Short mmCIF file of C-alpha atoms and ligand atoms in Angstrom, two decimals:
data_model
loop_
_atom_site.label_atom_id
_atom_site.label_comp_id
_atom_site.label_asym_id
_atom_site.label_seq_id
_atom_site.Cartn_x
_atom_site.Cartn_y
_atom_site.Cartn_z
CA UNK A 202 103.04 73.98 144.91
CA UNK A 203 100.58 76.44 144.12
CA UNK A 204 97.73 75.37 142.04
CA UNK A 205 98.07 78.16 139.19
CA UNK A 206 101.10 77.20 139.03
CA UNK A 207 100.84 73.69 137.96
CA UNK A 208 97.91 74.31 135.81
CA UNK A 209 100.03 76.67 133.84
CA UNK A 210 103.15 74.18 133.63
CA UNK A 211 100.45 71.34 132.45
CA UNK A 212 98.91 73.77 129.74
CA UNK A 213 102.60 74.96 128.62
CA UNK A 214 103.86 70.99 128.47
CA UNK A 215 100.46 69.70 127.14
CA UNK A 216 100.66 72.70 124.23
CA UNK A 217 104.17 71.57 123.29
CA UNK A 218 103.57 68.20 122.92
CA UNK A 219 100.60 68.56 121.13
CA UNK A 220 102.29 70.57 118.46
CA UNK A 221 105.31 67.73 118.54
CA UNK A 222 103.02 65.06 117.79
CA UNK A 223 101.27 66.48 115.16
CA UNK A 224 104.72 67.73 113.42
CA UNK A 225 105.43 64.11 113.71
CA UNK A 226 102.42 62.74 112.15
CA UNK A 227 102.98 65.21 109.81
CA UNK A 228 106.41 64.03 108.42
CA UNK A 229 104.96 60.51 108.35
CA UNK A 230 102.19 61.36 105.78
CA UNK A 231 104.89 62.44 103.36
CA UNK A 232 104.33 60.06 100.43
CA UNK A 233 107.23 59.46 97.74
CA UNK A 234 105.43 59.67 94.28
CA UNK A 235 104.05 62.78 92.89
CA UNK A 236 100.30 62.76 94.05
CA UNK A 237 98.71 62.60 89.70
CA UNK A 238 96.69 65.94 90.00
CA UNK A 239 100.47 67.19 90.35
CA UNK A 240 102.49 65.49 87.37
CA UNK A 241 104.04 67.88 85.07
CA UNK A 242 103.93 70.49 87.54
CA UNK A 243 106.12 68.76 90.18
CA UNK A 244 109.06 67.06 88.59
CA UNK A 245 110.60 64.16 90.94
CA UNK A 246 113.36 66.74 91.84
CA UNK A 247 111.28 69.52 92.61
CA UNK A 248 108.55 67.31 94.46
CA UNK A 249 111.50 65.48 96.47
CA UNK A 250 112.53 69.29 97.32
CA UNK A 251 109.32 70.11 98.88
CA UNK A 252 109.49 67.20 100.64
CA UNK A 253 112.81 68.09 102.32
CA UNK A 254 111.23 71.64 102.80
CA UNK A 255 108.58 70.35 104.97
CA UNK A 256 110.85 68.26 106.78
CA UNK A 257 113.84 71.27 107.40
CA UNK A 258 110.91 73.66 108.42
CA UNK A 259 109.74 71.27 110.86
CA UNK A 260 112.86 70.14 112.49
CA UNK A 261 113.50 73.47 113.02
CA UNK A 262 110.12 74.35 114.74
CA UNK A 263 110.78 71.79 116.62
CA UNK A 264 114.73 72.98 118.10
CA UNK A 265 112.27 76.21 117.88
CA UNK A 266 109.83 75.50 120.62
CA UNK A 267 111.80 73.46 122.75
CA UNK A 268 113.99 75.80 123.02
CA UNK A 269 111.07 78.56 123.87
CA UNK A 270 109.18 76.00 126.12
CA UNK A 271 112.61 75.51 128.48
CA UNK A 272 113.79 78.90 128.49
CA UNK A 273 109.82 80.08 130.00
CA UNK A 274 109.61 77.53 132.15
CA UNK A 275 113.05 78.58 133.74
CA UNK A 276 112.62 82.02 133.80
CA UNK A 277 108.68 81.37 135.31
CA UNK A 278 109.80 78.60 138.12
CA UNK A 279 113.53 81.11 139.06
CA UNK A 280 110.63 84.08 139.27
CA UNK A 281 112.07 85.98 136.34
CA UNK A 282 108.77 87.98 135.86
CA UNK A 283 109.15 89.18 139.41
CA UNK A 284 112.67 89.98 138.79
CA UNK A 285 111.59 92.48 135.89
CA UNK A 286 108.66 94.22 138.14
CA UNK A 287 111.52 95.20 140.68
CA UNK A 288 113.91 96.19 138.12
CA UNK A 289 111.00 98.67 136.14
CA UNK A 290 109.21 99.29 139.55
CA UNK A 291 113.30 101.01 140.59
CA UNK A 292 112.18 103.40 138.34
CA UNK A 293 109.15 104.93 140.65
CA UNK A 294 107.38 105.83 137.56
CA UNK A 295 103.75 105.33 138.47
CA UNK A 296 100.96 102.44 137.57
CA UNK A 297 100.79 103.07 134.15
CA UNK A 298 103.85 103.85 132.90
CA UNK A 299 106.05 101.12 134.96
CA UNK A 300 103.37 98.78 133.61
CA UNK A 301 104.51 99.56 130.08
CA UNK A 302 107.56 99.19 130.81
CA UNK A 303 107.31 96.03 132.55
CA UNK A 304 105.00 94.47 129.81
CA UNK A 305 107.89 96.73 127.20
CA UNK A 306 110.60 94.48 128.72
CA UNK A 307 109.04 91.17 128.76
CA UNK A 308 108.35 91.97 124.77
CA UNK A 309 112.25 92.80 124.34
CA UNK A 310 113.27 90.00 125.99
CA UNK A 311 111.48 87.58 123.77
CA UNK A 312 112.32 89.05 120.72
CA UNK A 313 115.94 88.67 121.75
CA UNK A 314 115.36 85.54 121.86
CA UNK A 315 113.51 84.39 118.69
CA UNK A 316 116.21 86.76 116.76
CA UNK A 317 118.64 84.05 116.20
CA UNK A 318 115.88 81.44 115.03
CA UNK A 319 114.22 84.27 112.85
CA UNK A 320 117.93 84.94 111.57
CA UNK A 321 118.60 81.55 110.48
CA UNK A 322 115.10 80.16 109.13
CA UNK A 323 115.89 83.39 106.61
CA UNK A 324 119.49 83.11 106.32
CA UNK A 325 120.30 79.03 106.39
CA UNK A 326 116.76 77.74 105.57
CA UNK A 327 114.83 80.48 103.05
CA UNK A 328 118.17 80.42 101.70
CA UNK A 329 118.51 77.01 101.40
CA UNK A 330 115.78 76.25 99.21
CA UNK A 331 116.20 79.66 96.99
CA UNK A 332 113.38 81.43 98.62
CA UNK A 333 115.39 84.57 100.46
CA UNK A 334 115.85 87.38 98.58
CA UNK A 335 116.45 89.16 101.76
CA UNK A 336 119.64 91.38 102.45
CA UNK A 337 120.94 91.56 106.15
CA UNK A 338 120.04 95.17 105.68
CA UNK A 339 116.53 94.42 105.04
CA UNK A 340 116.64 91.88 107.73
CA UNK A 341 117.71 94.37 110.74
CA UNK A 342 115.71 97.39 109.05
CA UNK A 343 112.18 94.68 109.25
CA UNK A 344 113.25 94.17 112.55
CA UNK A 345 114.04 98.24 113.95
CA UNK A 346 110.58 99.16 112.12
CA UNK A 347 108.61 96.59 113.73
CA UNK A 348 109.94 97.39 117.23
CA UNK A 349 109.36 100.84 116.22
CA UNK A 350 106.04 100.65 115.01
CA UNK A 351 104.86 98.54 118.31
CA UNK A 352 106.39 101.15 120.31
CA UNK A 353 104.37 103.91 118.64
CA UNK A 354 101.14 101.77 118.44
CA UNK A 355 101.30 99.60 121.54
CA UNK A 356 102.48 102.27 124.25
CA UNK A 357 99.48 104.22 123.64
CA UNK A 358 97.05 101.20 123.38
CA UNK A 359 98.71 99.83 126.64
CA UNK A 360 98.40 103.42 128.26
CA UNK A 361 94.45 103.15 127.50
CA UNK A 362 94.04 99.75 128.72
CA UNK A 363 95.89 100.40 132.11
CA UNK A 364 94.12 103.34 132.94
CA UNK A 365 90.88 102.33 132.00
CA UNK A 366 91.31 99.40 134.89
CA UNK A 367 93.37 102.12 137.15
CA UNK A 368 90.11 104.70 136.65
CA UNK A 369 86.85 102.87 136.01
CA UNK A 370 86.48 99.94 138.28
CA UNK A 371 84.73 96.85 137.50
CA UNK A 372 83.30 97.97 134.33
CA UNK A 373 87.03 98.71 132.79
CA UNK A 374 86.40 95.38 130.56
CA UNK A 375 83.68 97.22 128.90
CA UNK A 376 85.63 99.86 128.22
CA UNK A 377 88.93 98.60 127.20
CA UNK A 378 86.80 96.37 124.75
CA UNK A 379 85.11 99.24 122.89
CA UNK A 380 88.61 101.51 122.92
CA UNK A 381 90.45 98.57 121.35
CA UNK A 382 87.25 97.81 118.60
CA UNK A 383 87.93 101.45 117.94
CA UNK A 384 91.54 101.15 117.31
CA UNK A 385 91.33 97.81 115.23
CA UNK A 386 89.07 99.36 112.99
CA UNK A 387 90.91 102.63 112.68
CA UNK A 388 94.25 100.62 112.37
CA UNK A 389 92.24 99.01 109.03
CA UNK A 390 91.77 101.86 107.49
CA UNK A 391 95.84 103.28 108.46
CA UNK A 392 97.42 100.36 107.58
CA UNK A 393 97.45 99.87 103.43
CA UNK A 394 98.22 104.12 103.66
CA UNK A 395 100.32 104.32 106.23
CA UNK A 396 101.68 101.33 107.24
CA UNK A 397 102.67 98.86 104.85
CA UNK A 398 104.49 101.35 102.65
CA UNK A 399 106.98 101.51 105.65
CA UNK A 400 107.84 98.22 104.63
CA UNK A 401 107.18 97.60 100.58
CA UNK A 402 106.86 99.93 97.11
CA UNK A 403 103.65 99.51 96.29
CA UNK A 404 103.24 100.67 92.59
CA UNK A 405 100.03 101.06 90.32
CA UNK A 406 99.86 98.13 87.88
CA UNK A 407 101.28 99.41 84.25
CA UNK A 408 98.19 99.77 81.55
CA UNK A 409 98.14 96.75 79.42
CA UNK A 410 96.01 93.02 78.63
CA UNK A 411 96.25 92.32 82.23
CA UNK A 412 94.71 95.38 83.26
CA UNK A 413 92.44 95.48 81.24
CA UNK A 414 90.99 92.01 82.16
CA UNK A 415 91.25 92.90 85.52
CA UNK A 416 88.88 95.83 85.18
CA UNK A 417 86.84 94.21 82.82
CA UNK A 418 86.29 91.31 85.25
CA UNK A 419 85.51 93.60 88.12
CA UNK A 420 83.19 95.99 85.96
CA UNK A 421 81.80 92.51 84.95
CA UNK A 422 81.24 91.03 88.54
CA UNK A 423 80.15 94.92 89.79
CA UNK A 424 82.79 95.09 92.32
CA UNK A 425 84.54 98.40 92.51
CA UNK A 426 88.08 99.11 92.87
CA UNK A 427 90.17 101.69 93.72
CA UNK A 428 93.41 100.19 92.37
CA UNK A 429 94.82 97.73 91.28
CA UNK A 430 98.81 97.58 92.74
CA UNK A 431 102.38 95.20 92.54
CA UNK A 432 103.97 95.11 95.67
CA UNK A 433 107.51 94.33 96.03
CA UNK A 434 107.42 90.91 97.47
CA UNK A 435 110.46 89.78 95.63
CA UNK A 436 112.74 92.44 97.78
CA UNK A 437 111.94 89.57 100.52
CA UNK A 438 111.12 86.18 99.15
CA UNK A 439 110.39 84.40 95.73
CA UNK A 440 107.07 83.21 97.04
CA UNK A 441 103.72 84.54 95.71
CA UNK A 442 100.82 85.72 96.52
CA UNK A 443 97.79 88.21 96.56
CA UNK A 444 95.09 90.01 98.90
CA UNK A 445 93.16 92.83 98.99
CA UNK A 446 92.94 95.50 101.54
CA UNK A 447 90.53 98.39 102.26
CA UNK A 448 86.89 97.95 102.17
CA UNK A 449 83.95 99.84 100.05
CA UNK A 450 85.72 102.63 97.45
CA UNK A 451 89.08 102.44 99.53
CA UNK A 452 89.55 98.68 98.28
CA UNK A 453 92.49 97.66 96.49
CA UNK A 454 94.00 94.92 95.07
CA UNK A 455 97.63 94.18 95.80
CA UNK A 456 99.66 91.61 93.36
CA UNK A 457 103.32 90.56 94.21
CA UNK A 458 105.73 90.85 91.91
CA UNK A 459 106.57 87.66 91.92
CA UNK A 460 102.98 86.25 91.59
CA UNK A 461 102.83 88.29 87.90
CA UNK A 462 105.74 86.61 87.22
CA UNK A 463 104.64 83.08 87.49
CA UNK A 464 101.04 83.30 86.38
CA UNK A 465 99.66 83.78 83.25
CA UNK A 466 97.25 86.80 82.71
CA UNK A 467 94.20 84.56 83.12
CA UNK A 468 95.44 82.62 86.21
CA UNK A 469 95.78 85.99 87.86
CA UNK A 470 92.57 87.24 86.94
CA UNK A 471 91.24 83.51 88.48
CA UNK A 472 93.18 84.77 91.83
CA UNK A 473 91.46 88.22 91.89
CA UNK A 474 88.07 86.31 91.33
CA UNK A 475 89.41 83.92 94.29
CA UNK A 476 89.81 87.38 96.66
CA UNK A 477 86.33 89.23 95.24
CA UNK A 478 84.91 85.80 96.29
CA UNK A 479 85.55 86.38 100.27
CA UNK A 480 84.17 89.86 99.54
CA UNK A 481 81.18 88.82 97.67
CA UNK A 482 80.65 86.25 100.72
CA UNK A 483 81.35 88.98 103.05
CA UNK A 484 83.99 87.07 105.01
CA UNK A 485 86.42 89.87 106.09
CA UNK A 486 82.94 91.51 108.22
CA UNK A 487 82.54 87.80 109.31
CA UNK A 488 86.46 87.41 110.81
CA UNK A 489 86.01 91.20 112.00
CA UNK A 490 82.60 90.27 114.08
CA UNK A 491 84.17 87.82 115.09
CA UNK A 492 87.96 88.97 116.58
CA UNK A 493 85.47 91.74 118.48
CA UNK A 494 83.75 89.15 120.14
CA UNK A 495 86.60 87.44 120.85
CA UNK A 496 88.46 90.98 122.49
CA UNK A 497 85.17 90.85 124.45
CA UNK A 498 85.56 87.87 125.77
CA UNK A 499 89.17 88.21 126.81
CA UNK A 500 88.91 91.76 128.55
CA UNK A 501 85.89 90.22 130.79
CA UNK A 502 87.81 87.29 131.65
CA UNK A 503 90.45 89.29 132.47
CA UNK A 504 88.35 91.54 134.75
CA UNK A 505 88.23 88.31 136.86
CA UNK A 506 91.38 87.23 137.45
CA UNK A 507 92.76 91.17 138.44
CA UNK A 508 93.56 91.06 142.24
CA UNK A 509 93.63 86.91 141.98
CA UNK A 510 96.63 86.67 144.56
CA UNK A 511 97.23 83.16 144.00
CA UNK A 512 97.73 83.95 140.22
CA UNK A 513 100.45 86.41 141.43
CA UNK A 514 102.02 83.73 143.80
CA UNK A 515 102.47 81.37 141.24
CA UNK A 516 104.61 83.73 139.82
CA UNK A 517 106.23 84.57 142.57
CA UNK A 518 105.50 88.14 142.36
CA UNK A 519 106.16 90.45 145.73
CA UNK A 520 103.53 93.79 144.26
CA UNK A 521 100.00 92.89 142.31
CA UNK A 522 99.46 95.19 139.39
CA UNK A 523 97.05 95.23 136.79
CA UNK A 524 100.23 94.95 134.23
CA UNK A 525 101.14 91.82 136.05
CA UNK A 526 97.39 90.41 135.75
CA UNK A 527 97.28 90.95 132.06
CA UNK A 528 100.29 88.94 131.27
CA UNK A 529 99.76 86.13 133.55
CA UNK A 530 95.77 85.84 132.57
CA UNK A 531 97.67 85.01 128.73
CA UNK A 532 98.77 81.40 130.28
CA UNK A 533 95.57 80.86 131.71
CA UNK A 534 93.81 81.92 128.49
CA UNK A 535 96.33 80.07 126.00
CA UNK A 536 94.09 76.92 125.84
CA UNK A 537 90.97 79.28 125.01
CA UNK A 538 92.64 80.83 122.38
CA UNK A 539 94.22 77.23 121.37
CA UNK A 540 90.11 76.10 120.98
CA UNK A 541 89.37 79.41 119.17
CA UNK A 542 92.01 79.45 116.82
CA UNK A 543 91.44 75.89 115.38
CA UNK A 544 87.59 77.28 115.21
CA UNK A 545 88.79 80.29 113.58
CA UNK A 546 90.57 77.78 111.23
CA UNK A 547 87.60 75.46 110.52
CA UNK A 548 86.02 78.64 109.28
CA UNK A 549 88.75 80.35 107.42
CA UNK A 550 89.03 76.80 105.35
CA UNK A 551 85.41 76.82 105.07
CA UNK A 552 85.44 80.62 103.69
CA UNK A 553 88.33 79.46 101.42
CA UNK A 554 86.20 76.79 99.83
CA UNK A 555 83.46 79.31 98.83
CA UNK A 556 86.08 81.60 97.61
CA UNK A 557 87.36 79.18 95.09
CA UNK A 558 83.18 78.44 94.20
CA UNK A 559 82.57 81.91 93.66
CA UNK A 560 85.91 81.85 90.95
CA UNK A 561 84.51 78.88 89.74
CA UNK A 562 81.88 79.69 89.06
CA UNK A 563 82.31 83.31 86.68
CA UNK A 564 82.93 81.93 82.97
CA UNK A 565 86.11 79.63 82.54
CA UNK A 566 87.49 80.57 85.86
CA UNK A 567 87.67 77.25 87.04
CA UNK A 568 90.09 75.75 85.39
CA UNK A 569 92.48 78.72 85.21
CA UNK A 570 92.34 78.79 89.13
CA UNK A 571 93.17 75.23 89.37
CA UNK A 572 96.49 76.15 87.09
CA UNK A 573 96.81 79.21 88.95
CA UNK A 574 96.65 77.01 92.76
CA UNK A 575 99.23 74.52 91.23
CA UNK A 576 101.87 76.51 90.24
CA UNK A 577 101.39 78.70 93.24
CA UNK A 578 102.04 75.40 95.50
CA UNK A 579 104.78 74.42 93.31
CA UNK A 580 106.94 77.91 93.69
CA UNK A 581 106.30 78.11 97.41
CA UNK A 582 106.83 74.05 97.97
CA UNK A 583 103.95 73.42 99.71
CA UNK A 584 103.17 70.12 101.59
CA UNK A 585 100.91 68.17 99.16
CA UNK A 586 99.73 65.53 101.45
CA UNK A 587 99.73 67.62 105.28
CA UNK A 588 98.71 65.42 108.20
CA UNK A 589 94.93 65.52 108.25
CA UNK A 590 95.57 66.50 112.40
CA UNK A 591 97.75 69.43 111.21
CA UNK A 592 95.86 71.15 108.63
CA UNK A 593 92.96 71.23 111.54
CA UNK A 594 95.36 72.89 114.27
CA UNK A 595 97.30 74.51 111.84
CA UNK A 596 95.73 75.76 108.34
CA UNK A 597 94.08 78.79 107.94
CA UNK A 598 93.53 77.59 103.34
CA UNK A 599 92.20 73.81 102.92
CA UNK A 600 94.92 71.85 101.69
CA UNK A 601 95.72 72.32 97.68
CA UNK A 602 94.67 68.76 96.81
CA UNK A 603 91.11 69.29 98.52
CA UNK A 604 90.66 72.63 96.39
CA UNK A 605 91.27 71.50 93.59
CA UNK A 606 89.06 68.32 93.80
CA UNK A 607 86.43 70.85 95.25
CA UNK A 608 86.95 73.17 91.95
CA UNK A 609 86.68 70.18 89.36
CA UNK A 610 83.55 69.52 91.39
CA UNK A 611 81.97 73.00 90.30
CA UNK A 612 83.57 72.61 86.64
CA UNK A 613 81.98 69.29 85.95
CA UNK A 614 78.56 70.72 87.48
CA UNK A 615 78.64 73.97 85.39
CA UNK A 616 79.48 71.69 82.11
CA UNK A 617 76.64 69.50 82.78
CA UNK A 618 74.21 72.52 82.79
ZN1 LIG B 1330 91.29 83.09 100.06
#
């Protein structure tokens, strides 16, 4: 057997049992009473609920992957990727544009496949536990959009890639890595204007209290906005939340609907402290350096393994093709990215801790963010107790018990002074 080959079934097994394990572990650290922090925000009904919401999601992830992990390694070991290069190579269409239509296929046929699991985690699951406001029209319109949208912004980016390695020779890495820093930071900019819209309302925030102690706190904290918006989240799901997007004058804040809702005036005004926080701290710059490094690093090993014929063997693929070498370099990277993402992680967590400090720490935020984290975890049922070996694969936010013990720590220390 070739050696790629097995070192790319051993990474694909070792992945999926990793991620069983830990979804084991993770059901085992479920505990049956109400953690105290929690009482009188989690009733025994509604705790016991998400309890059997962690468990539901991660039976199902489980049926999930397996499902995913057999249905690759068939179509890898009967040479299904070879299969597809004959069937888009029929077309005689050139390097480039049979390689998008190769890597176009390969992207088809997997959504196909996680349609029916996507369908019924919204349908049976969301459903389940009151979460889905989704209609089946939404559902299929989500679904033509995004194929849509990744048609229009993927083609061309594919286009650039392949003929920067068809054109430039060995320094195509170098190249494909600045085009594609250009386009991610372009794509910032687009996105909040041009395309989220496609898939919410977005409306400016009616003049009134909380408003005004929105703008008061920014004015307050110097932080300039350019406005402050409800999105529609509730057209979807009943869960909450809140981000900003834009950077400089072009910020804005976006609340869900369903987040103004739940949360008092001064909870929400704790959130929007939370978000100025990872601005303050400059952490979106700090994720951005860091994702172009990371392209860097990914294009240059790439440029290595183009023209690796044992790669292509293992695949059991009769042309080579630059097309060919980017998808198969993704198995050989997947336990580089599986390193980089829990690092990403570890410092996501870490950002979200200073986040929280920085809320803490403006005038009676504190207290109103720890109100503000618990009813947020008790609309969207989240895990109290995760697995401490999940939440460091897994969680991009610290778990809620750790934050909040983290912002009594700050409230305590500011009373004291
Ligand atoms: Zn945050």
């Amino acid at each position: 057997m070739n050696s790629w080959l097995i070192i790319i079934i051993v990474f694909l097994v070792a992945n999926y049992l990793l991620e069983q394990i830990v979804s084991y572990l993770n059901i085992k650290a479920l505990v049956d009473k109400v953690p105290e922090e929690f009482l009188g925000i989690f009733d025994a009904e509604k705790y016991q609920k998400s309890q059997e919401y962690t468990k539901v999601t991660s039976k199902f992830e489980l049926v999930q992957s397996t499902v995913s992990t057999v249905v690759l390694l068939i179509f890898l070991l009967a040479g299904g990727f070879n299969s597809v290069d004959i069937f888009v190579r029929s077309f005689n269409q050139g390097e480039i544009v049979t390689g998008i239509l190769y890597i176009g296929s390969l992207i088809l046929l997997s959504s196909m496949l996680s349609l029916p699991f996507s369908f019924y985690s919204t349908f049976v699951i969301e459903e389940r536990f009151g979460f889905n406001n989704t209609t089946k029209r939404t559902f299929f319109a989500d679904i033509i959009k995004g194929l849509l949208l990744g048609l229009l912004i993927g083609t061309p980016i594919l286009y650039i890639i392949l003929w920067f390695f068809e054109t430039t020779g060995d320094s195509a890495w170098i190249y494909c890595w600045a085009g594609l820093t250009v386009i991610s930071i372009v794509l910032q900019f687009l996105a909040p204007v041009l395309i989220m819209p496609l898939f919410n309302k977005f409306t400016l925030l009616e003049d009134g209290t909380l408003k005004e102690k929105v703008l008061a706190f920014a004015q307050n904290a110097s932080f300039s906005i350019q406005g402050i918006y409800t999105m529609d989240g509730s057209k979807r799901s009943s869960k909450l939340n809140a981000y900003f997007t834009g950077f400089g004058k072009f910020r804005k804040i976006v609340f869900y609907d369903t987040l103004l809702e739940k949360l008092g005036d001064d909870e929400i005004v704790a959130v929007l402290a939370h978000e100025m926080g990872h601005y303050k701290h400059h952490h979106l710059l700090k994720m951005m350096a860091i994702s172009i490094c990371h392209t860097g690093l990914l294009f240059f090993l790439l440029s290595l393994f183009i023209g690796n014929e044992n790669l292509f063997a293992s695949f059991q693929m009769e042309h080579m093709s630059t097309y060919g070498a980017l998808i198969f370099f993704s198995f050989i990277f997947s336990p580089i990215s599986l390193f980089l993402g829990i690092a990403l992680n570890v410092l996501s967590r870490k950002h979200e801790f200073e986040a929280d400090r920085y809320a803490a720490n403006s005038p009676n935020r504190g207290k109103a963010l720890v109100s503000g984290l618990k009813k947020l975890s008790a609309a969207n049922l989240s895990n109290l107790t995760p697995h401490p070996a999940l939440v460091f694969l897994h969680y991009s936010h610290p778990p809620i018990l750790e934050r909040i013990q983290a912002l009594h720590k700050v409230s305590d220390a500011r009373e004291v002074n």
